[in-house]
Structure formats: structure tokens, C-alpha cells
CSV table of C-alpha atoms in Angstrom, one decimal:
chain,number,residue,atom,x,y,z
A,1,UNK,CA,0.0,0.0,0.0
A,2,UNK,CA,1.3,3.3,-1.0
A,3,UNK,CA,1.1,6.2,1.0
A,4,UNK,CA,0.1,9.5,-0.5
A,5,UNK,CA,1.8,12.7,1.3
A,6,UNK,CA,-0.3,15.6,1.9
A,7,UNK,CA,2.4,18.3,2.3
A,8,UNK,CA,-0.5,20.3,3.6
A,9,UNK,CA,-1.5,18.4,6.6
A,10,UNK,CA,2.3,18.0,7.6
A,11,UNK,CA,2.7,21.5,7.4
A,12,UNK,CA,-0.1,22.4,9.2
A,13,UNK,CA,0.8,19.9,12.2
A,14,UNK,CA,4.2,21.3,12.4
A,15,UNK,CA,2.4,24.7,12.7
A,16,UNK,CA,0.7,22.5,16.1
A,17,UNK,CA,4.2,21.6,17.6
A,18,UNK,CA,5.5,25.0,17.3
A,19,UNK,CA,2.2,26.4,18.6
A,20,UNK,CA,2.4,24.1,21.4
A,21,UNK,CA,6.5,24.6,22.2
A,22,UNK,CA,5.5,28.2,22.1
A,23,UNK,CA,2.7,27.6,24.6
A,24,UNK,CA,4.6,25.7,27.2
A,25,UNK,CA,8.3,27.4,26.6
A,26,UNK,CA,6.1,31.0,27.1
A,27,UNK,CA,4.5,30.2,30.0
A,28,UNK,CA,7.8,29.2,31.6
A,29,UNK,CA,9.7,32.2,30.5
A,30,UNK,CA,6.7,34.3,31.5
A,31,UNK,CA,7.3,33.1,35.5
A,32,UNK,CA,9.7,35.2,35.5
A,33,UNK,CA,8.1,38.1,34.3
A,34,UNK,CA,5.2,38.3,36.4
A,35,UNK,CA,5.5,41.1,38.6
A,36,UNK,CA,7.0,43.1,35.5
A,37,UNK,CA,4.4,44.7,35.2
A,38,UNK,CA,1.1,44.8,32.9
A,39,UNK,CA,2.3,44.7,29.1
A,40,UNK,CA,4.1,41.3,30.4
A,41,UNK,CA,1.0,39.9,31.6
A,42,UNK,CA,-0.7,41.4,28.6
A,43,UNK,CA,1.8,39.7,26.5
A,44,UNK,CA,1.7,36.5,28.1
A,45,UNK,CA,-2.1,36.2,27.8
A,46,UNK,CA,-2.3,36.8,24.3
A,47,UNK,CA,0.3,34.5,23.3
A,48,UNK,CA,-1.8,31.5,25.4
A,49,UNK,CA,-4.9,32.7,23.9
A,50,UNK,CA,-3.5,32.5,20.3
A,51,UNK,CA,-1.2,28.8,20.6
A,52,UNK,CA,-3.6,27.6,23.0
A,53,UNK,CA,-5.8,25.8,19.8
A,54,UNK,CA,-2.5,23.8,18.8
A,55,UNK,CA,-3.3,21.2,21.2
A,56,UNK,CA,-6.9,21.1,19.6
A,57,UNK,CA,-5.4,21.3,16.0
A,58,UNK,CA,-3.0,18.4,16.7
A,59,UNK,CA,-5.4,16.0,17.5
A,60,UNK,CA,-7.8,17.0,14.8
A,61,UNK,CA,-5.1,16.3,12.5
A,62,UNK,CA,-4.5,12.8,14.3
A,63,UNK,CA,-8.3,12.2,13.8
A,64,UNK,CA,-8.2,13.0,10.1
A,65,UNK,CA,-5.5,10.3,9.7
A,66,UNK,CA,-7.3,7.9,11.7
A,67,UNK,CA,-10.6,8.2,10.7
A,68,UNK,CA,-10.6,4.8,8.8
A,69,UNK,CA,-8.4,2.3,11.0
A,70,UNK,CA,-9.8,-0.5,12.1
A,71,UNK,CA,-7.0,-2.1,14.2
A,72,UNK,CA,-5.4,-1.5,17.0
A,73,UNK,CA,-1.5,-0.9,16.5
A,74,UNK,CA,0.4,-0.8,20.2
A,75,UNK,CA,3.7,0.0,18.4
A,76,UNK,CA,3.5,3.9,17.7
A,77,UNK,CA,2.0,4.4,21.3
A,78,UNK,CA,5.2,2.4,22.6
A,79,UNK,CA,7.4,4.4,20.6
A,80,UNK,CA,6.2,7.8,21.9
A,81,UNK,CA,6.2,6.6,24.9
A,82,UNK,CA,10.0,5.7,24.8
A,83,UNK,CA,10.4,8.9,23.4
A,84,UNK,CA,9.2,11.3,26.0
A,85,UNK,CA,10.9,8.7,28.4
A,86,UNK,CA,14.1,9.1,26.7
A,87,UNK,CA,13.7,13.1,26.6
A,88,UNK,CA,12.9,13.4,30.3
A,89,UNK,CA,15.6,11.1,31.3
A,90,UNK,CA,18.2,13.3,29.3
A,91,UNK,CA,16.7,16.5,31.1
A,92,UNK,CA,17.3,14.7,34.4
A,93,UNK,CA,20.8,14.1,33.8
A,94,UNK,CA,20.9,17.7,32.6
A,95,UNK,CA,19.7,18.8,35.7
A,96,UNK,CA,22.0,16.3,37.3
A,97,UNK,CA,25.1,18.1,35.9
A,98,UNK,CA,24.0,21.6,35.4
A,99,UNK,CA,22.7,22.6,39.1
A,100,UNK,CA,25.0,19.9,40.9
A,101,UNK,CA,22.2,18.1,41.8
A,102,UNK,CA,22.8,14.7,43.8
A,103,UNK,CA,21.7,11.4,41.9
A,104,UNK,CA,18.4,9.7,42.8
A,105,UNK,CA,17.4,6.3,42.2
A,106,UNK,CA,13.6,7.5,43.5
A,107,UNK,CA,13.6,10.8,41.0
A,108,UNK,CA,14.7,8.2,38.1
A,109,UNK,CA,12.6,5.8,38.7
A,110,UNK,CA,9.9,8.7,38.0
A,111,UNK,CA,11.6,9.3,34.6
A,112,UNK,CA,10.2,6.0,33.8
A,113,UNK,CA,6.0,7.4,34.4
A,114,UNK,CA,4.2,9.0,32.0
A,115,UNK,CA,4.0,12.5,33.9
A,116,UNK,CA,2.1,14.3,30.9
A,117,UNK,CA,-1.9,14.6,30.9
A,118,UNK,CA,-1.4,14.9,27.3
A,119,UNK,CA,0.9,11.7,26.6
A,120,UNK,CA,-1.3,9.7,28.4
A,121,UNK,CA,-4.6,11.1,26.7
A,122,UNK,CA,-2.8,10.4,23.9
A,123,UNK,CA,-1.6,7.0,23.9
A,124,UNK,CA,-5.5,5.7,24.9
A,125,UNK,CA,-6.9,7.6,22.5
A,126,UNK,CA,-4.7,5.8,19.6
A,127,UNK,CA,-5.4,2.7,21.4
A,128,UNK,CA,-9.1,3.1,21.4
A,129,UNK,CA,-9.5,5.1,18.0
A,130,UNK,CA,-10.5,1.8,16.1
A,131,UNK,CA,-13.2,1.0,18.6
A,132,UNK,CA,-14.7,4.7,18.5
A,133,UNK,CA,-14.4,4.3,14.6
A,134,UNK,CA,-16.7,1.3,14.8
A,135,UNK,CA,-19.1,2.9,16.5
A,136,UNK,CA,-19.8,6.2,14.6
A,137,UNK,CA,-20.2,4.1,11.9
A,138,UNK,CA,-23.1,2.6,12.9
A,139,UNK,CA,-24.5,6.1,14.2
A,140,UNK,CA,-27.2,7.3,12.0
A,141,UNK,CA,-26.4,10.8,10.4
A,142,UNK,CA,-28.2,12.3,12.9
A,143,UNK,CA,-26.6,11.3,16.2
A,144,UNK,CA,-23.5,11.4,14.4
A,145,UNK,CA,-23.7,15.5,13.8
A,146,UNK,CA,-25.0,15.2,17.3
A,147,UNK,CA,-21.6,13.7,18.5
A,148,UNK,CA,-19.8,15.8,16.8
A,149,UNK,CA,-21.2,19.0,17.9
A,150,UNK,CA,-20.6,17.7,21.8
A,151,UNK,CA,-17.3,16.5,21.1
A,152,UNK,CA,-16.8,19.9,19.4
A,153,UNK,CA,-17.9,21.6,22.5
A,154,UNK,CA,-16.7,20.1,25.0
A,155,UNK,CA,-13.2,19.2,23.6
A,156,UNK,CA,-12.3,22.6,21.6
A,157,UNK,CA,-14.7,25.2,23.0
A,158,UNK,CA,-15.5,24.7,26.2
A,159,UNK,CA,-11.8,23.8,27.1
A,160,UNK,CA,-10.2,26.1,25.5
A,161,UNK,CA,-12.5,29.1,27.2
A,162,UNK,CA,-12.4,27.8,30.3
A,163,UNK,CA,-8.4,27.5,29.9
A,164,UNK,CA,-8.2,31.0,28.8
A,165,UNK,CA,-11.2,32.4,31.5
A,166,UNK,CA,-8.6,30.3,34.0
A,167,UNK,CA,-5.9,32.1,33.4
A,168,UNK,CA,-6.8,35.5,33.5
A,169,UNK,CA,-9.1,35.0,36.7
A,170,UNK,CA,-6.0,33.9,39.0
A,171,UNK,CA,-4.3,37.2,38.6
A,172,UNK,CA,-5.4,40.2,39.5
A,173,UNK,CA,-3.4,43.6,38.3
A,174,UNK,CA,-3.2,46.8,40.2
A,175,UNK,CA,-1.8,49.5,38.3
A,176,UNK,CA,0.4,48.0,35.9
A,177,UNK,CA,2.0,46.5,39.7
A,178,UNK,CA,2.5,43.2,40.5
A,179,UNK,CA,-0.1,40.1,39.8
A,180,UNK,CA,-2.0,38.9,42.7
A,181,UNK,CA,-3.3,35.3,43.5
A,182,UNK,CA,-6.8,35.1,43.6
């Protein structure tokens, strides 16, 4: 079987990563910005707002790819798996070496547990994609737009609002001062 490319769907998920790197690597640099003042806080929120979708994108994208499998492959989950076990066993040694941190064999054995919501979320929804894909085929076109408007809802709209709403309710500014906890 031959697989077609669609440069356009690549492109488009690589747009995802970025979004998401941006998301997580903004939100780390932004800790220590946060009693800078108000354009930092500004700045911060509209970068979430705008990369926050990524996450939502990516997995729309996996969905599109996966609409029509009908197995269940263990291999690809395993892989990622090893992946981001391999990249947060490297950060560990980093951490090890940069900040003269003493070896632990409790803090590696942790390196070895999915820590990620998202990994996990993942992996089980690759594993169960062929069963979900059995069962919308047997929805009638009805209940299927149905599903998808919840699904929609719930897993774009609603999360990514109450994401957002989240995080600018736990700050509050004073003058352009520092941000207060809620």
C-alpha cells in the first residue's frame, strides 16, 4: 500500500508543535516576568490565547488520519512513549550536571511514568481510535452530527475558554503592579 503525502497536513501539524513549544516554553519564560508589570501579563495572555488551539489542531489532525483504522497498532503508542521517556531522562541528567544536583534512584525511577496529561490522553486515544471508529459508523447521520457537535464543544470550545477564562481570573493587576493570586 502506498502512501500518499499531503504536504498540507504536515505543514499544518508542524504549525501544532511550534504552537504548542511556544505555549509551554512562554508560559515558563513568562514566570519570571510576572510582577514586570502589565504589558508582560498582557503579553503572556495573548500569546496562550493565540497557541492555545495547537493542542486542539494536533489531535484533529491525528483524527483525520485515523478516521478509517480499524486495528489497533500498540507499536506507535510504545514508541512515543519511549520517546518522551528518553527526553525526560536526558533533562534529568541535565539537571544532574548543570545545578549539581545529587543522583536519585527514586527521581529516576519517575523518569520512567508518564508525567504528561497529554501523553497519556494520547496513547489511549490511539489505542481506542478503532473502537470509537466502529461505533460512529453505525450512528445514524443524525446522532453522528450530534456527537460531533458535543465532542466539538466540550473538547475545543469549552476547554479552551475555560483554559483562557482560567488564566486570567487567578491574577489580578493593580496599576500595571504586581499580579495577585486570587
Amino acid at each position: 500500500m502506498n502512501k500518499i503525502r499531503e504536504s498540507n497536513f504536515e505543514l499544518l501539524r508542524i504549525f501544532a508543535i511550534v504552537g504548542v513549544v511556544v505555549l509551554h516554553s512562554s508560559s515558563y519564560f513568562f514566570q519570571s516576568y510576572e510582577n514586570n508589570g502589565l504589558f508582560w501579563n498582557i503579553l503572556f495572555h495573548i500569546l496562550h490565547a493565540i497557541f492555545i488551539p495547537s493542542v486542539n489542531v494536533f489531535l484533529i489532525i491525528t483524527g483525520y488520519f485515523m478516521c478509517n483504522k480499524n486495528s489497533v497498532s500498540v507499536k506507535k503508542p510504545i514508541l512515543l512513549y519511549i520517546q518522551n521517556t528518553i527526553f525526560f531522562i536526558g533533562l534529568y541528567v541535565v539537571s544532574l550536571i548543570k545545578a549539581d544536583k545529587i543522583f536519585s534512584i527514586k527521581s529516576m525511577v519517575f523518569r520512567f511514568l508518564p508525567s504528561s496529561w497529554f501523553l497519556v490522553i494520547y496513547i489511549v486515544l490511539f489505542l481506542i481510535i478503532p473502537f470509537i471508529n466502529i461505533g460512529i459508523v453505525y450512528l445514524k447521520k443524525k446522532y453522528f452530527k450530534l456527537f460531533l457537535g458535543v465532542c466539538l464543544f466540550f473538547f475545543s470550545f469549552y476547554a479552551t475558554g475555560i483554559d483562557i477564562i482560567q488564566s486570567f481570573m487567578t491574577r489580578i493587576q493593580i496599576n500595571g503592579g504586581g499580579a495577585y493570586r486570587i
